[in-house]
XYZ file of C-alpha atoms in Angstrom:
386
model
C 0.000 0.000 0.000
C 1.245 3.488 -0.814
C 2.000 6.075 1.870
C -0.987 8.070 0.681
C -3.175 4.951 1.007
C -1.912 4.309 4.546
C -2.706 7.923 5.493
C -6.239 7.590 4.114
C -6.734 4.337 6.066
C -5.438 5.908 9.295
C -7.722 8.897 8.779
C -10.650 6.533 8.243
C -9.876 4.598 11.454
C -9.421 7.854 13.353
C -12.788 9.152 12.157
C -14.448 5.854 13.080
C -13.179 5.889 16.657
C -13.935 9.573 17.144
C -17.489 9.322 15.798
C -18.452 5.857 17.051
C -20.816 6.015 20.032
C -19.482 5.188 23.459
C -20.577 1.719 24.569
C -22.508 2.023 27.848
C -23.307 -1.286 29.535
C -26.459 -1.863 31.523
C -24.491 -3.945 34.054
C -20.734 -4.001 34.652
C -19.561 -7.288 36.133
C -15.978 -6.738 34.972
C -15.305 -3.813 37.310
C -17.478 -5.281 40.066
C -15.446 -8.498 40.089
C -12.057 -6.854 39.683
C -8.718 -8.634 40.022
C -8.346 -8.023 43.750
C -11.879 -9.234 44.464
C -11.352 -12.342 42.314
C -8.182 -13.221 44.202
C -9.868 -12.767 47.576
C -12.924 -14.827 46.696
C -10.845 -17.614 45.166
C -8.928 -17.807 48.430
C -12.187 -18.041 50.399
C -13.654 -20.695 48.120
C -10.426 -22.738 48.287
C -10.666 -22.672 52.073
C -14.307 -23.769 51.942
C -13.310 -26.685 49.705
C -10.421 -27.601 52.008
C -12.673 -27.431 55.076
C -15.567 -29.278 53.389
C -18.087 -26.800 54.837
C -20.288 -26.418 51.784
C -23.817 -25.663 52.970
C -23.655 -23.728 56.218
C -20.401 -22.295 57.501
C -18.676 -19.383 59.176
C -19.554 -16.871 56.448
C -23.286 -17.591 56.768
C -23.309 -16.562 60.404
C -20.902 -13.687 59.842
C -22.958 -12.209 57.013
C -26.261 -12.644 58.854
C -24.907 -10.734 61.853
C -23.368 -7.910 59.786
C -26.295 -7.526 57.390
C -28.843 -7.395 60.225
C -26.790 -4.645 61.870
C -26.443 -2.684 58.610
C -30.167 -2.824 57.838
C -31.387 -2.130 61.366
C -32.894 -5.562 62.005
C -32.599 -7.898 64.974
C -32.505 -11.025 62.803
C -31.192 -11.827 59.327
C -31.976 -15.307 58.031
C -30.244 -16.370 54.825
C -32.260 -18.549 52.443
C -31.695 -20.054 49.009
C -33.165 -17.211 46.909
C -35.418 -14.175 46.960
C -38.559 -16.053 45.934
C -38.089 -18.551 48.761
C -37.730 -15.576 51.102
C -41.192 -14.346 50.091
C -42.771 -17.795 50.353
C -41.218 -18.568 53.737
C -42.270 -15.171 55.094
C -45.849 -15.864 53.981
C -45.761 -19.359 55.490
C -44.338 -18.031 58.770
C -47.403 -15.769 59.011
C -49.641 -18.767 58.383
C -50.721 -17.612 54.923
C -51.931 -20.445 52.713
C -55.015 -21.855 50.958
C -58.122 -19.720 51.397
C -56.163 -16.543 52.068
C -55.830 -13.419 49.931
C -52.651 -11.388 49.656
C -52.447 -7.859 48.247
C -49.661 -7.418 45.688
C -48.820 -4.368 43.549
C -50.413 -4.245 40.104
C -46.968 -3.906 38.531
C -43.899 -5.753 39.812
C -41.690 -8.708 38.958
C -43.617 -11.949 38.481
C -42.054 -13.542 41.603
C -44.153 -11.409 43.968
C -47.441 -12.912 42.797
C -45.786 -16.270 42.124
C -44.813 -16.596 45.788
C -48.439 -16.030 46.845
C -49.660 -18.744 44.480
C -46.909 -21.141 45.536
C -48.152 -21.124 49.154
C -51.709 -21.776 47.934
C -53.069 -18.267 48.511
C -54.730 -15.894 46.040
C -53.088 -12.667 44.841
C -55.280 -9.574 44.858
C -53.996 -6.610 42.876
C -53.483 -3.258 44.567
C -52.920 -0.323 42.222
C -49.747 1.725 42.284
C -48.713 5.346 42.567
C -48.403 6.903 39.071
C -45.026 8.482 39.913
C -43.159 5.809 41.888
C -45.075 2.658 40.780
C -45.096 1.593 44.457
C -48.236 0.218 46.132
C -50.876 2.892 46.652
C -52.437 3.075 50.175
C -55.672 4.595 48.832
C -56.077 1.722 46.394
C -55.486 -0.710 49.272
C -58.309 0.930 51.227
C -60.686 0.552 48.280
C -59.739 -3.066 47.621
C -60.176 -3.968 51.293
C -63.836 -2.951 51.020
C -64.330 -5.662 48.378
C -61.947 -8.377 49.625
C -60.806 -9.808 52.938
C -57.060 -9.241 52.733
C -54.919 -11.501 54.956
C -51.517 -9.961 54.151
C -49.940 -7.458 51.772
C -46.599 -7.521 49.947
C -45.554 -3.976 48.957
C -42.510 -3.824 46.688
C -39.721 -1.255 46.865
C -39.736 -1.286 43.078
C -36.608 -0.075 41.250
C -35.225 0.556 44.757
C -37.738 3.366 45.430
C -39.095 3.383 48.994
C -42.681 2.177 49.212
C -44.958 4.220 51.534
C -44.651 1.788 54.426
C -45.963 4.077 57.174
C -49.117 4.863 55.190
C -49.634 1.166 54.441
C -49.081 0.285 58.107
C -51.731 2.847 59.060
C -54.200 0.889 56.937
C -53.076 -2.626 57.885
C -52.207 -2.476 61.567
C -55.734 -1.697 62.873
C -56.985 -4.710 60.900
C -54.152 -6.984 62.063
C -52.906 -7.489 58.502
C -49.212 -8.443 58.320
C -46.925 -6.674 55.853
C -44.125 -8.436 54.002
C -41.849 -5.916 52.286
C -40.356 -7.171 49.019
C -36.954 -5.472 49.036
C -35.412 -7.556 46.238
C -34.261 -4.342 44.508
C -33.796 -2.242 47.624
C -30.502 -2.921 49.383
C -29.377 0.661 49.920
C -32.905 2.114 50.081
C -34.003 4.275 53.016
C -37.609 4.506 54.232
C -38.348 7.578 56.347
C -34.615 8.038 56.885
C -33.964 4.476 58.059
C -32.556 1.564 56.060
C -34.969 -0.945 54.555
C -35.191 -3.762 57.076
C -35.591 -1.608 60.174
C -39.407 -1.766 60.347
C -41.370 -4.291 62.409
C -42.370 -6.147 59.246
C -40.782 -9.094 57.501
C -38.445 -7.649 54.852
C -37.180 -9.979 52.123
C -34.130 -9.622 49.900
C -32.797 -11.225 46.749
C -29.048 -11.408 46.162
C -29.335 -12.466 42.520
C -26.150 -11.526 40.582
C -27.644 -8.310 39.148
C -28.699 -6.829 42.515
C -26.831 -4.033 44.298
C -25.505 -6.562 46.815
C -25.130 -9.756 44.839
C -24.014 -13.363 45.069
C -22.500 -15.519 42.312
C -25.846 -17.289 41.917
C -29.118 -17.432 43.837
C -29.365 -16.338 47.463
C -31.853 -14.430 49.571
C -32.619 -13.286 53.101
C -35.446 -12.450 55.482
C -35.059 -9.680 58.062
C -37.277 -9.345 61.106
C -37.349 -7.981 64.662
C -39.477 -10.730 66.227
C -37.724 -13.648 67.992
C -40.620 -16.068 67.542
C -40.980 -15.367 63.828
C -37.205 -15.742 63.394
C -37.383 -19.174 65.020
C -40.187 -20.185 62.642
C -38.163 -19.038 59.608
C -35.087 -20.972 60.791
C -37.233 -24.084 61.132
C -38.958 -23.757 57.763
C -35.741 -23.099 55.796
C -34.103 -26.293 57.105
C -36.634 -29.086 56.478
C -38.580 -28.344 59.666
C -35.578 -29.006 61.870
C -35.658 -26.394 64.592
C -37.516 -25.163 67.644
C -40.820 -24.325 65.903
C -43.404 -27.020 65.306
C -43.568 -26.475 61.529
C -43.082 -28.474 58.371
C -40.221 -27.072 56.346
C -38.390 -27.085 53.058
C -34.833 -27.024 51.761
C -33.897 -23.359 51.470
C -30.425 -23.102 52.944
C -27.956 -20.605 51.493
C -24.779 -22.437 50.500
C -21.514 -21.382 52.117
C -19.866 -20.151 48.904
C -22.667 -17.654 48.223
C -22.452 -16.420 51.809
C -18.683 -15.971 51.378
C -19.269 -13.829 48.271
C -21.885 -11.695 50.020
C -19.725 -11.222 53.095
C -16.746 -10.114 50.983
C -18.858 -7.618 49.039
C -20.189 -5.988 52.217
C -17.038 -3.885 52.630
C -17.650 -2.069 49.316
C -21.433 -1.885 49.171
C -21.898 1.504 50.867
C -19.470 3.165 48.460
C -21.083 1.520 45.456
C -24.545 2.636 46.595
C -23.311 6.200 47.053
C -21.988 6.073 43.493
C -25.447 5.054 42.293
C -27.009 8.082 44.002
C -24.425 10.357 42.392
C -25.121 8.816 38.974
C -28.888 9.242 39.487
C -28.297 12.947 40.219
C -26.223 13.207 37.010
C -29.057 11.608 35.031
C -31.608 13.967 36.576
C -29.535 16.965 35.581
C -28.809 15.666 32.076
C -32.428 14.724 31.326
C -34.387 17.495 33.039
C -34.919 19.533 29.858
C -35.905 16.548 27.699
C -39.446 15.408 26.995
C -39.271 12.331 29.212
C -40.605 11.903 32.735
C -37.955 11.374 35.414
C -38.390 10.684 39.106
C -38.612 13.616 41.553
C -35.401 14.906 43.100
C -36.332 13.767 46.605
C -35.772 10.137 45.606
C -32.056 10.718 44.923
C -31.037 10.095 48.538
C -33.741 7.603 49.542
C -33.602 5.173 46.608
C -31.037 2.398 46.182
C -31.082 3.176 42.444
C -30.991 -0.488 41.591
C -32.593 0.752 38.378
C -33.007 4.189 36.825
C -36.414 4.283 35.067
C -37.708 6.993 32.748
C -41.310 7.216 31.538
C -42.115 7.657 27.854
C -45.346 8.967 26.326
C -46.469 5.544 25.102
C -45.257 2.021 24.387
C -44.299 2.796 20.781
C -42.044 5.637 21.870
C -40.418 3.392 24.496
C -39.783 0.667 21.912
C -38.367 3.214 19.463
C -36.040 4.739 22.046
C -34.864 1.327 23.201
C -34.016 0.339 19.623
C -32.233 3.632 19.004
C -30.108 3.287 22.138
C -29.305 -0.309 21.252
C -28.048 0.852 17.854
C -25.715 3.201 19.733
C -24.370 0.405 21.973
C -26.295 1.614 25.021
C -27.936 -1.107 27.089
C -31.482 -0.654 28.414
C -34.266 -2.870 29.761
C -38.045 -2.212 29.837
C -38.984 -3.109 33.422
C -41.934 -3.912 33.240
C -43.696 -4.561 29.936
C -46.949 -5.863 31.429
C -49.032 -5.320 34.526
C -49.558 -8.409 36.680
C -53.107 -8.904 35.445
C -51.799 -8.909 31.860
C -49.665 -11.990 32.519
C -51.462 -15.041 31.128
C -51.275 -17.005 34.377
C -52.660 -14.107 36.433
C -55.439 -12.747 34.256
C -58.285 -14.172 36.343
C -57.326 -12.585 39.655
C -59.140 -9.563 41.045
C -58.354 -6.168 42.514
C -57.576 -2.899 40.760
C -54.658 -1.929 38.554
C -55.659 0.794 36.076
C -52.579 2.904 36.859
C -50.354 -0.175 36.670
C -51.711 -0.930 33.207
C -51.113 2.652 32.114
C -47.457 2.397 33.182
C -46.782 -1.043 31.741
C -44.506 -0.912 28.736
C -43.823 2.853 29.008
C -40.952 2.640 31.479
C -37.415 2.166 30.209
C -34.512 1.579 32.578
C -31.266 3.243 31.566
C -27.784 1.914 32.363
C -27.217 2.026 36.119
C -24.188 0.545 37.819
C -21.670 2.063 40.253
C -18.936 2.366 37.623
C -20.657 4.727 35.182
C -18.889 8.018 34.530
C -20.385 11.443 33.991
C -19.362 11.096 30.344
C -21.351 7.844 30.113
C -24.431 9.624 31.454
C -23.962 12.534 29.036
C -23.669 10.074 26.151
C -26.935 8.387 27.115
C -28.706 11.743 27.494
C -27.341 12.938 24.148
C -28.710 9.895 22.332
C -32.092 10.242 24.036
C -32.168 13.875 22.866
C -31.192 12.774 19.348
C -34.056 10.282 19.296
C -36.638 12.724 20.624
C -35.643 15.384 18.116
């Protein structure tokens, strides 16, 4: 190739790299599981193998103690996954066949699934149009039509559900509350960490969560000694001090070792998420998309950063445009609970949930995003809208 040809090729490459969009990942496992972390966890896992302590070991107890303290709970009980946490919490309250449980009209399928798996019936409670969290006024209306035996509000996207307002409705009627905090490690409710109420609070530590394992794991937090004893019995085949049948829902020692190791970094990572959410708010405030109010910046865990589009078609179009620019997004959630085929026959109210379904798009959110990443995302949203 001639020198002139080489210069043209170099100019072409230069132009490509300067004009190509910045790739912005939805998740970032590479930086999360950096070299130092990988070395530390390999050392822990090697020790677990050498000791032969595979199911319950020192890291289970260590994590339970530290996580309970961090979240303001008296008890932390590790279980096999977040869905088991919901089911065991329901069972510990005696919820089963013939009972009705209020669940938000829009959430991940597992919330309603857990109710069905214990033999109870989900009843839909509508959600707030801004936060998509369970609406106390809807709960009041639904309770006039149905005998509700428990409710399961979800801290969806990591946004704090209105627990005090829900307690004001439920406590006089003796209705237990099970908080689904699968997305909410790092969330604060009324200035206190999720887990510090007198309710059961359940967590998932699925690999994509703020605090995550290398596979499935979950936990139940509570303040009540008797309920903690029941959970311990149920999670281990009924072996324990409570007279209950149980199941196999023990958290294996390797997952507990991962969670325990990640605890030292989680506060910093969650602070990064809040900072990134504030960057997004600033970058998007002049665009024709609906963002969450500023007051959520400090209270949310920012497990996800959702924006609301005018309609489903606009959401689909924006998602495709961002994908073409190497920007990862996910539409949590495309359907309301009642629009899922297996749940279409259940009752309640969910008109707001249906109006939100499919219009929300979650932008990249992980603790390693830079301000330039956020600006790139905002620029491409502006390009699409214009």
